[in-house]
CSV table of C-alpha atoms in Angstrom, one decimal:
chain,number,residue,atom,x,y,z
A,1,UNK,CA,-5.9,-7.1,21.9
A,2,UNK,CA,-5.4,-9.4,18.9
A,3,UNK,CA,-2.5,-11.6,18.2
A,4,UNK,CA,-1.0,-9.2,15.5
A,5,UNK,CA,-1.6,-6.1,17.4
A,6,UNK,CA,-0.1,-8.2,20.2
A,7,UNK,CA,3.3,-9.0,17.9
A,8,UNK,CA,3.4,-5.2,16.5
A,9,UNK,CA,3.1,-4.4,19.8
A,10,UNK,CA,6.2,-6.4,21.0
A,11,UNK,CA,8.3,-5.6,17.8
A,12,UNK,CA,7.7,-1.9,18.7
A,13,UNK,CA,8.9,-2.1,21.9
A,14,UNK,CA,12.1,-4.3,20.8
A,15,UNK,CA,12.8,-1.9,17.6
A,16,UNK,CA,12.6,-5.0,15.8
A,17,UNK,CA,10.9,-4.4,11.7
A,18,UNK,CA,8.1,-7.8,11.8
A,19,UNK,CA,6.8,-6.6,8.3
A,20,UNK,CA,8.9,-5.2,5.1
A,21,UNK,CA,7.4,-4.2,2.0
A,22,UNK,CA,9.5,-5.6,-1.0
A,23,UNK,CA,8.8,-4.8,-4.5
A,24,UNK,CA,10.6,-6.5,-6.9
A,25,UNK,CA,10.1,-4.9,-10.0
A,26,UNK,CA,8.1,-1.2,-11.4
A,27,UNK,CA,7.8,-3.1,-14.9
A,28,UNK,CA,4.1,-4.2,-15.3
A,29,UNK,CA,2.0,-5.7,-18.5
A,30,UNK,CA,-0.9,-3.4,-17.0
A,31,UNK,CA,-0.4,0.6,-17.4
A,32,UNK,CA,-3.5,1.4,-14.8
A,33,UNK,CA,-4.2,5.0,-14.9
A,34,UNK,CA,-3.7,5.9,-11.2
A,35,UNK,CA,-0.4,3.8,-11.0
A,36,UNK,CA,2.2,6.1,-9.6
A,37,UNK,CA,5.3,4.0,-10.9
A,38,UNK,CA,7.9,4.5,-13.5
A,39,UNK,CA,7.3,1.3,-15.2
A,40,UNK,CA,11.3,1.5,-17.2
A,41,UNK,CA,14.1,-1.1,-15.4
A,42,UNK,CA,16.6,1.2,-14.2
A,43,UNK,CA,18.4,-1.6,-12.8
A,44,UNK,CA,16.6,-4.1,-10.2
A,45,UNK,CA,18.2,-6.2,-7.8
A,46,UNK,CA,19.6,-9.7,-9.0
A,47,UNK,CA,17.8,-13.0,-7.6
A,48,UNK,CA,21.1,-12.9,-5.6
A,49,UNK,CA,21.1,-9.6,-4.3
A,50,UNK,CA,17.4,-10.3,-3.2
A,51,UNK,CA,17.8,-13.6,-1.5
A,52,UNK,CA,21.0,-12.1,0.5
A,53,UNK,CA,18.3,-9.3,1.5
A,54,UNK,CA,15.9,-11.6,2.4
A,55,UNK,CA,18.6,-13.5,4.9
A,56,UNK,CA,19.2,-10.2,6.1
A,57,UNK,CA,15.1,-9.6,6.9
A,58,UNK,CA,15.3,-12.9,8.7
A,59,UNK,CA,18.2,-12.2,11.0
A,60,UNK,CA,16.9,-8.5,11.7
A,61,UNK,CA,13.3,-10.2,12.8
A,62,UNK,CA,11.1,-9.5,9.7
A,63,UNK,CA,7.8,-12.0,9.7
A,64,UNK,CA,5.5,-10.8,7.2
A,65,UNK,CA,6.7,-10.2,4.1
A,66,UNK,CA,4.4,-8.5,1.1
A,67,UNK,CA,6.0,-9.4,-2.4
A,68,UNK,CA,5.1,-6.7,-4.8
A,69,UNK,CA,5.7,-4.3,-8.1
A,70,UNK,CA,5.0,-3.2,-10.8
A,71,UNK,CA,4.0,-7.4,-12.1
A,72,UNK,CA,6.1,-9.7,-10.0
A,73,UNK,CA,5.3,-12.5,-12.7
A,74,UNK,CA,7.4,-10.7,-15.0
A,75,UNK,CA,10.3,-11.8,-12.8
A,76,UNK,CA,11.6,-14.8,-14.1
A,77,UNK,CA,12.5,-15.6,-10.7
A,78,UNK,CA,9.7,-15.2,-8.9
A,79,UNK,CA,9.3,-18.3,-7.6
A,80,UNK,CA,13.3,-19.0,-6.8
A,81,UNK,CA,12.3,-16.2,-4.8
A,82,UNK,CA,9.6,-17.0,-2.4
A,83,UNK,CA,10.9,-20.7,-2.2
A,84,UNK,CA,14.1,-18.6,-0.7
A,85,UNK,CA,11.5,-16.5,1.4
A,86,UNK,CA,9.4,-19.3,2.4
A,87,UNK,CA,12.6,-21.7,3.4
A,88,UNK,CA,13.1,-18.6,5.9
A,89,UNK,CA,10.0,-19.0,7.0
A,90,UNK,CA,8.3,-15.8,6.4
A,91,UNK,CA,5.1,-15.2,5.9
A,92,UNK,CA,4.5,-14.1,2.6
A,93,UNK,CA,2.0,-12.2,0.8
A,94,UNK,CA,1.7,-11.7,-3.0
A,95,UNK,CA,0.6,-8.9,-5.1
A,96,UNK,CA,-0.4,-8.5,-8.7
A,97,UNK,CA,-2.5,-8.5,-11.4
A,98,UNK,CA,-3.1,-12.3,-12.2
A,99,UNK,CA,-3.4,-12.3,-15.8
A,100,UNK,CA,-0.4,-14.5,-16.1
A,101,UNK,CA,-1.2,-16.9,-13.5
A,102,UNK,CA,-1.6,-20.4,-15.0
A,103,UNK,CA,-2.6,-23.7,-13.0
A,104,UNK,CA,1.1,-24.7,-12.8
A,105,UNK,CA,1.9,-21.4,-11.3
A,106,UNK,CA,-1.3,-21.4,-8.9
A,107,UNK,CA,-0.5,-25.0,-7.7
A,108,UNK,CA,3.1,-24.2,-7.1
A,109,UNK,CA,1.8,-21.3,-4.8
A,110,UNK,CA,-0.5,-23.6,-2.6
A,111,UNK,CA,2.8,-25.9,-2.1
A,112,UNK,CA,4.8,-23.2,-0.9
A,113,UNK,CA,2.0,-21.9,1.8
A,114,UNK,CA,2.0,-18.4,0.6
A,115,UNK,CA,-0.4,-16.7,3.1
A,116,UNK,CA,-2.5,-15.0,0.4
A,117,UNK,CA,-2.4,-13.5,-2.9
A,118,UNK,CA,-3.9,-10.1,-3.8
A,119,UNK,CA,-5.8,-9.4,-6.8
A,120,UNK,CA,-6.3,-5.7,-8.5
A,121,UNK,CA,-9.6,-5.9,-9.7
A,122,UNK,CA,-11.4,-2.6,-10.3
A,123,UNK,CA,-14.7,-3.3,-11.8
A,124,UNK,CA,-17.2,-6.3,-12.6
A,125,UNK,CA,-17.3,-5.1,-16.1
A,126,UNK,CA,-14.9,-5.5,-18.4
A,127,UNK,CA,-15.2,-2.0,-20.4
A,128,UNK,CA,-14.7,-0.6,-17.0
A,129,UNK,CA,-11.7,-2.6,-15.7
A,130,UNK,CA,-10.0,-2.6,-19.0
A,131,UNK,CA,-9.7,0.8,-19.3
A,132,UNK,CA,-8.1,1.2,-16.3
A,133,UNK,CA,-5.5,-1.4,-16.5
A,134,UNK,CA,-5.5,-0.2,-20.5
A,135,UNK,CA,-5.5,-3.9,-21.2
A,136,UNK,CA,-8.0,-5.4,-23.3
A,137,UNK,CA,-9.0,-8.8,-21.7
A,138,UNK,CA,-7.1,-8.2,-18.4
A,139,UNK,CA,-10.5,-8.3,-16.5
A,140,UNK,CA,-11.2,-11.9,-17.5
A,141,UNK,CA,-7.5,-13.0,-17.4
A,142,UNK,CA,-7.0,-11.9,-13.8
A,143,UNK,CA,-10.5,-13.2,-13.0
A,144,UNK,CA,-9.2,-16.6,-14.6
A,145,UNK,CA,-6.2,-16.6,-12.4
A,146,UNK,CA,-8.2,-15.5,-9.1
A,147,UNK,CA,-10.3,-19.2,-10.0
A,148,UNK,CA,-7.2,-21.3,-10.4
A,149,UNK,CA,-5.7,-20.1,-7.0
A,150,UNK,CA,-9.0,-20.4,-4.9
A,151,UNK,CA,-9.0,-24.1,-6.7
A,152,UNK,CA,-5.5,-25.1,-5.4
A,153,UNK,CA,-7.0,-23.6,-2.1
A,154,UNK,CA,-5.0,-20.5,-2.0
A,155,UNK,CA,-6.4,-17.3,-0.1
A,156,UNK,CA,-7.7,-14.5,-2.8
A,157,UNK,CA,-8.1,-10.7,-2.0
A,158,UNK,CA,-9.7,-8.8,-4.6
A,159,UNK,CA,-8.2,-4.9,-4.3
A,160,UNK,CA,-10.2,-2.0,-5.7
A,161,UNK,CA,-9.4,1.2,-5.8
A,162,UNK,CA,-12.1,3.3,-6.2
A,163,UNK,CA,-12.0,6.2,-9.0
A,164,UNK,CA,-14.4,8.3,-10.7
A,165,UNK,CA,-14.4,5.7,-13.1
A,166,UNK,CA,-15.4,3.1,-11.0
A,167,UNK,CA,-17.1,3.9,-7.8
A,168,UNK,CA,-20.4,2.6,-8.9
A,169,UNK,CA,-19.2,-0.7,-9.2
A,170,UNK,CA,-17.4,-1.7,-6.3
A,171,UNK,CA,-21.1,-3.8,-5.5
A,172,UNK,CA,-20.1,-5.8,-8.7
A,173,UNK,CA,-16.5,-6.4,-7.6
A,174,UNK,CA,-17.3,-7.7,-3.9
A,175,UNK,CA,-19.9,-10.0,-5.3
A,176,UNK,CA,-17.1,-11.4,-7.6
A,177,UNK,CA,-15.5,-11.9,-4.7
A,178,UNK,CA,-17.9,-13.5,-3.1
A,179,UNK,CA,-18.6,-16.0,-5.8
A,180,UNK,CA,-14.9,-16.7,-6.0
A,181,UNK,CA,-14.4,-17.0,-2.1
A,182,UNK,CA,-12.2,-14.3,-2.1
A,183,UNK,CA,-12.4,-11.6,0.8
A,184,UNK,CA,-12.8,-7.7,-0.6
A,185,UNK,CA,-11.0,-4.8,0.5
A,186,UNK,CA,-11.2,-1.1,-1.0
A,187,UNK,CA,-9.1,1.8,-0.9
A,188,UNK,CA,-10.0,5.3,-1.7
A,189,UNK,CA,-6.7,6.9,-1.8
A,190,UNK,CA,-4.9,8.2,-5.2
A,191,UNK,CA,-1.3,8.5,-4.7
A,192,UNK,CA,0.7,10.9,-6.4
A,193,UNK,CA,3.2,10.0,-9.2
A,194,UNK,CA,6.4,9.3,-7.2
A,195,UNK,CA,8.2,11.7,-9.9
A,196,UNK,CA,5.9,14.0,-7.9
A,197,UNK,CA,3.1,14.9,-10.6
A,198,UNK,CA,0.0,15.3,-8.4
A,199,UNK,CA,-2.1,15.1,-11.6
A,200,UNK,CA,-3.4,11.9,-11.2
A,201,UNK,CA,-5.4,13.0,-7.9
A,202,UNK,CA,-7.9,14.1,-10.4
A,203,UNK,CA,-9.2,10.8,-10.5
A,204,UNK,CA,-10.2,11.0,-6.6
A,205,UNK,CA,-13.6,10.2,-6.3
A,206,UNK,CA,-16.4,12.8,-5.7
A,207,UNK,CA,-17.0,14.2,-2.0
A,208,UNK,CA,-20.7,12.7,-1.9
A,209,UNK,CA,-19.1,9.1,-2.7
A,210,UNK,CA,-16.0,9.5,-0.5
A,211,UNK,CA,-18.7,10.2,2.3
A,212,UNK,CA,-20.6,7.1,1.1
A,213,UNK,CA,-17.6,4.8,1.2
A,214,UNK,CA,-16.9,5.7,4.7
A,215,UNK,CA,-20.5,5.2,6.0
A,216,UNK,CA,-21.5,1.9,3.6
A,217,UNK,CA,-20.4,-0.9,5.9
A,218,UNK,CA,-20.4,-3.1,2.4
A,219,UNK,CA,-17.3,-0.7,1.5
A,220,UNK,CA,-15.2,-1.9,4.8
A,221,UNK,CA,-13.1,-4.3,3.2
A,222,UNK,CA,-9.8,-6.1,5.3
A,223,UNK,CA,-7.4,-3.4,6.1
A,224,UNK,CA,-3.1,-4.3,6.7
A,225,UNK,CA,-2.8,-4.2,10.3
A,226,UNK,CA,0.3,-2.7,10.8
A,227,UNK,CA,-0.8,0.2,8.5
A,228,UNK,CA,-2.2,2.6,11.0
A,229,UNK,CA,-1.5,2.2,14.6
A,230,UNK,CA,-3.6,4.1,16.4
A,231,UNK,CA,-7.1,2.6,16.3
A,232,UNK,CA,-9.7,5.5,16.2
A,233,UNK,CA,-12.0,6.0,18.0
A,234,UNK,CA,-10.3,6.5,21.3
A,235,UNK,CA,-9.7,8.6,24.0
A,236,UNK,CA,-8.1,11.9,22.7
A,237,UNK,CA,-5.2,12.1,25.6
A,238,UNK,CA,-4.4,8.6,24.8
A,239,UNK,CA,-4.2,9.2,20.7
A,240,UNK,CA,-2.2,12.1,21.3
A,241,UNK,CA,0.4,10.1,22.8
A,242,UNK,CA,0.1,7.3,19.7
A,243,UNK,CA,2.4,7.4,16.4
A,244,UNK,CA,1.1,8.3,13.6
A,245,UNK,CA,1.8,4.9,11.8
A,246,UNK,CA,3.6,1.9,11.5
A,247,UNK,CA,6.3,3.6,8.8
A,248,UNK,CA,9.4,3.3,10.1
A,249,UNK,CA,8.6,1.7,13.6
A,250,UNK,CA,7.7,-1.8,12.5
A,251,UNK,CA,7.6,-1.9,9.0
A,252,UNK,CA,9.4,-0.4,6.1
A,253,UNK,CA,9.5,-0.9,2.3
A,254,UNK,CA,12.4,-1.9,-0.1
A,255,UNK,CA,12.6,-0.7,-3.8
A,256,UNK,CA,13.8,-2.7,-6.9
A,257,UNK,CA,16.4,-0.7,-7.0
A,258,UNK,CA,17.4,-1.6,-3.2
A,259,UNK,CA,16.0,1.9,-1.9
A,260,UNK,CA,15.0,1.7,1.5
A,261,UNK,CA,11.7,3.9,2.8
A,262,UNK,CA,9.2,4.1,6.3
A,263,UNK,CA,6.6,3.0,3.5
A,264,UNK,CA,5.9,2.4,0.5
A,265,UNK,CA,3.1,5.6,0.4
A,266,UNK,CA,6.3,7.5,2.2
A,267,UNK,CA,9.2,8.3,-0.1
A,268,UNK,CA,11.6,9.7,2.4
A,269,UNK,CA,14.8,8.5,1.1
A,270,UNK,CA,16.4,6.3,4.1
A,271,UNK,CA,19.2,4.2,2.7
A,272,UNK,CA,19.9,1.5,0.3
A,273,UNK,CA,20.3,-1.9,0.8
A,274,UNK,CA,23.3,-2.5,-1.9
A,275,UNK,CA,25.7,-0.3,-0.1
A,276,UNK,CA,24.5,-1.0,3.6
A,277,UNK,CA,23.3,-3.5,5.7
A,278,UNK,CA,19.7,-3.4,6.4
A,279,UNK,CA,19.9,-3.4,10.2
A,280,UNK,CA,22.6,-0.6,9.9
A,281,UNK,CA,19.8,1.5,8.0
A,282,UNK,CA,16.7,0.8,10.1
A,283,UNK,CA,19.1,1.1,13.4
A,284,UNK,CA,21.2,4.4,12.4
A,285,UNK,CA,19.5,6.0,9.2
A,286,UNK,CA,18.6,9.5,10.2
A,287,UNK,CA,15.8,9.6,8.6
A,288,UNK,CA,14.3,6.6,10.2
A,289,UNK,CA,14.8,8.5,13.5
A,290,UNK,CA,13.3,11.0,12.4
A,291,UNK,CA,10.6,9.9,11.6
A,292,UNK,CA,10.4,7.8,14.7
A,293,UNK,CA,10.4,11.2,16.3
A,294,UNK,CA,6.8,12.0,15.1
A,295,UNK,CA,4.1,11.2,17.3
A,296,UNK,CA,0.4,13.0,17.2
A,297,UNK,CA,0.6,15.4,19.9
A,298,UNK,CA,3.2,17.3,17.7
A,299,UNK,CA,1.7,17.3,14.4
A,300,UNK,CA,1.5,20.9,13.0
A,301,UNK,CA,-2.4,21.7,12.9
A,302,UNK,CA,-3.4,18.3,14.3
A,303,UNK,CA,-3.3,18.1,17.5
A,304,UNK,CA,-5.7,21.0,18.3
A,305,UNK,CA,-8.0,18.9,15.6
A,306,UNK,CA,-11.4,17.1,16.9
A,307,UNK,CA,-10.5,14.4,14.5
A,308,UNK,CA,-7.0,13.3,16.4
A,309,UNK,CA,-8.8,10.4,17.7
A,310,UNK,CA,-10.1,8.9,14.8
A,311,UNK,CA,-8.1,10.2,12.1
A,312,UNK,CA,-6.3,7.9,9.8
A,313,UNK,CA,-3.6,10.3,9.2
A,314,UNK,CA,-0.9,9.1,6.7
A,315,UNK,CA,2.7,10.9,7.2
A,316,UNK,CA,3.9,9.4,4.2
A,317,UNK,CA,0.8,11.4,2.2
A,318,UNK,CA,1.7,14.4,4.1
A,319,UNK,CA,5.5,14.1,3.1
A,320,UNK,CA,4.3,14.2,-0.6
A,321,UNK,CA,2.2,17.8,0.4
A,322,UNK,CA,5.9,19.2,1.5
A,323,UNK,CA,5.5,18.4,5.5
A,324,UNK,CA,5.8,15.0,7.1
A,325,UNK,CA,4.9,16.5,10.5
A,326,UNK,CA,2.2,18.7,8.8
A,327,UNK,CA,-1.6,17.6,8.0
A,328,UNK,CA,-2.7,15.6,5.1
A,329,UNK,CA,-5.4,17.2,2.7
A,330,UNK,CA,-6.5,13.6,1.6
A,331,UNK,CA,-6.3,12.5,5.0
A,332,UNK,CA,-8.3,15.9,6.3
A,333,UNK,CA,-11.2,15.3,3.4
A,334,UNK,CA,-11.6,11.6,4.2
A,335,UNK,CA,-12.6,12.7,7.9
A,336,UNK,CA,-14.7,15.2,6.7
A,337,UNK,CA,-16.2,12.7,4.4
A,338,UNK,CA,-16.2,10.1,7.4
A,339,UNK,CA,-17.9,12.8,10.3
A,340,UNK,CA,-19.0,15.9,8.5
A,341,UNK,CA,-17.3,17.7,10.5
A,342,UNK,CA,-14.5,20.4,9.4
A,343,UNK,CA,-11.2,19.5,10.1
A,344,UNK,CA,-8.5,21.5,12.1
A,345,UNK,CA,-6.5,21.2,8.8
A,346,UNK,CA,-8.6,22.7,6.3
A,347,UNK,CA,-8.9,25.7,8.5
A,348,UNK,CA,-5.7,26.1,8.6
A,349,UNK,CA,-5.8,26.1,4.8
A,350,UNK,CA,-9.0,28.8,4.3
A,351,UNK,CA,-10.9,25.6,3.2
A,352,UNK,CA,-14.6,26.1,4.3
A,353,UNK,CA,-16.8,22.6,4.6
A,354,UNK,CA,-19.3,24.5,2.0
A,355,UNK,CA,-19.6,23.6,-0.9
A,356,UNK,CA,-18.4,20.0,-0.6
A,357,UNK,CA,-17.2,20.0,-4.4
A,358,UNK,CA,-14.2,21.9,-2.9
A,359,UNK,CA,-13.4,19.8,-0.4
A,360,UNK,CA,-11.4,17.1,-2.6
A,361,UNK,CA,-9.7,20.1,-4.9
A,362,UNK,CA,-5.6,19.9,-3.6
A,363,UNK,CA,-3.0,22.2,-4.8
A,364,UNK,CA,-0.3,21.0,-6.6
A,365,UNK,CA,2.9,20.6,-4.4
A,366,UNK,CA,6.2,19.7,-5.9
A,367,UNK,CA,7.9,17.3,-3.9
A,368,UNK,CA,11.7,15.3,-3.8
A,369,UNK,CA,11.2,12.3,-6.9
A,370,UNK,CA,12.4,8.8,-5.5
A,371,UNK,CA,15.9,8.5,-5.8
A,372,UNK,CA,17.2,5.2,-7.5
A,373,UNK,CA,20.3,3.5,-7.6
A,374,UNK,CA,21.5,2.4,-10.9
């Protein structure tokens, strides 16, 4: 077992949350067309409200700590804000998009020890990547600030999501990557719009290269290891017994707004961090425990399914399809893709495994919008 399955192992065990999710704005210079955020302020947390959080995380046993958004650069007090995070001694992981990352700003992150800093970069070209982030010259911008950080000797991970628009160049991204001495991960998954619009799911990648980015070994980028916590594959008496996921066990994700959630991909409304403590929500939220109820052996249509062992079943994706304890369609194409093998899930829906074309078709499903506090 490795060290961090060792400490989410431990923090399970002891109820205690080692890794929170924190965005700390939706507002972004980037308007990427698969982005599921509502990019308007409707009233963010003050530097004060976030570094009392922050205290809070420590005394409750949070470790790792991803720093997020929408752009966190367009926080004025971003860095007031990890020096806060980092004087607590977290470790702390940044997202964005890099294009306004200057030498100051990529120095000042090396002095702090941030553990590493995530870069969305979806294509080696810049036609491509612009049109996604509908930025012209965000492709060279971001690759600009991925150089300056990897200069001051800070850890770079390039992100791609891979879309119609851009499957055929995820070669081109890893070998920026490469060049840079960044690491590469990829992620195939289109979230819906957390307003609930399922539109965007149009821009999942075909069946034939969903197969090929589960059977490429060049595609297997780093994945977060508290995401999933059953480790497929594995003996299918033992992954009946396993949780689902990490989402509301050991890790959890904050809002802007002060929202709480098991994840970030999981917008079961839990509690909000202005009007309770956080250790009151993660301890007593009813939702929290309900979720914590869910293991795999009880999943609605999954645990008759060949693919319990291996699957990499997201309840949060599942909430969004109208049942948290019910199978997820994305999740049931992507072990298709993975096996070729039909999964106990599409059966249950009528979904044959011919023709393949069909297989990444979902209904649209109305589901709850994030609530925010204003």
């Amino acid at each position: 077992m490795s060290l961090m399955h060792e400490m989410g192992a431990k923090a399970l065990k002891l109820g205690v949350p080692i890794s929170v999710h924190l965005d700390l704005t939706y507002r972004c210079n980037e308007r990427c067309i698969h982005c599921y955020l509502d990019h308007d302020d409707h009233g963010e947390m003050t530097t004060a409200e976030i570094k009392d959080l922050l205290n809070q995380l420590a005394d409750s046993g949070v470790f790792f700590l991803t720093l997020s958004g929408g752009e966190i650069f367009l926080r004025k007090d971003l860095f007031e804000i990890v020096e806060h995070a980092r004087r607590l001694m977290f470790s702390v992981k940044l997202k964005t998009n890099a294009v306004m990352i200057r030498e100051s700003h990529a120095r000042r992150i090396a002095k702090l020890g941030v553990e590493v800093v995530q870069i969305s970069i979806y294509s080696h070209r810049p036609e491509v990547h612009d049109e996604i982030t509908k930025m012209p010259g965000s492709l060279k911008r971001s690759i600009e600030g991925a150089r300056l950080l990897r200069q001051a000797g800070v850890k770079v991970i390039f992100a791609d999501v891979l879309m119609r628009n851009n499957f055929e160049d995820h070669s081109g991204v890893r070998a920026l990557a490469l060049d840079l001495g960044a690491k590469f991960t990829v992620d195939p998954t289109i979230t819906p719009m957390m307003d609930g619009d399922r539109s965007i799911l149009s821009l999942n990648i075909k069946p034939e290269d969903l197969r090929e980015a589960f059977r490429n070994p060049d595609l297997v980028g780093d994945v977060d290891e508290f995401c999933a916590v059953p480790k497929g594959p594995m003996d299918a008496e033992e992954a009946m017994d396993m949780l689902p996921c990490s989402a509301g066990h050991t890790a959890c994700y904050v809002s802007p707004y002060g929202d709480l959630y098991p994840c970030v991909q999981f917008p079961l409304p839990s509690g909000n961090v202005r009007t309770q403590k956080f250790i009151d929500i993660w301890n007593d939220s009813p939702q929290l425990k309900e979720v914590r109820t869910i293991t795999i052996s009880e999943l609605q249509g999954c645990s008759s399914c060949s693919h319990s062992s291996s699957c990499s079943r997201c309840p949060g994706l599942a909430y969004m399809e109208g049942n948290m304890r019910g199978p997820s369609s994305q999740d049931c194409e992507k072990s298709y893709a993975r096996t070729g093998v039909v999964t106990a899930g599409m059966l249950a829906r009528n979904r044959p495994p011919v023709p393949a074309a069909a297989l990444v078709q979902i209904q649209g499903v109305k589901i709850p919008a994030l609530q925010h506090a204003s």
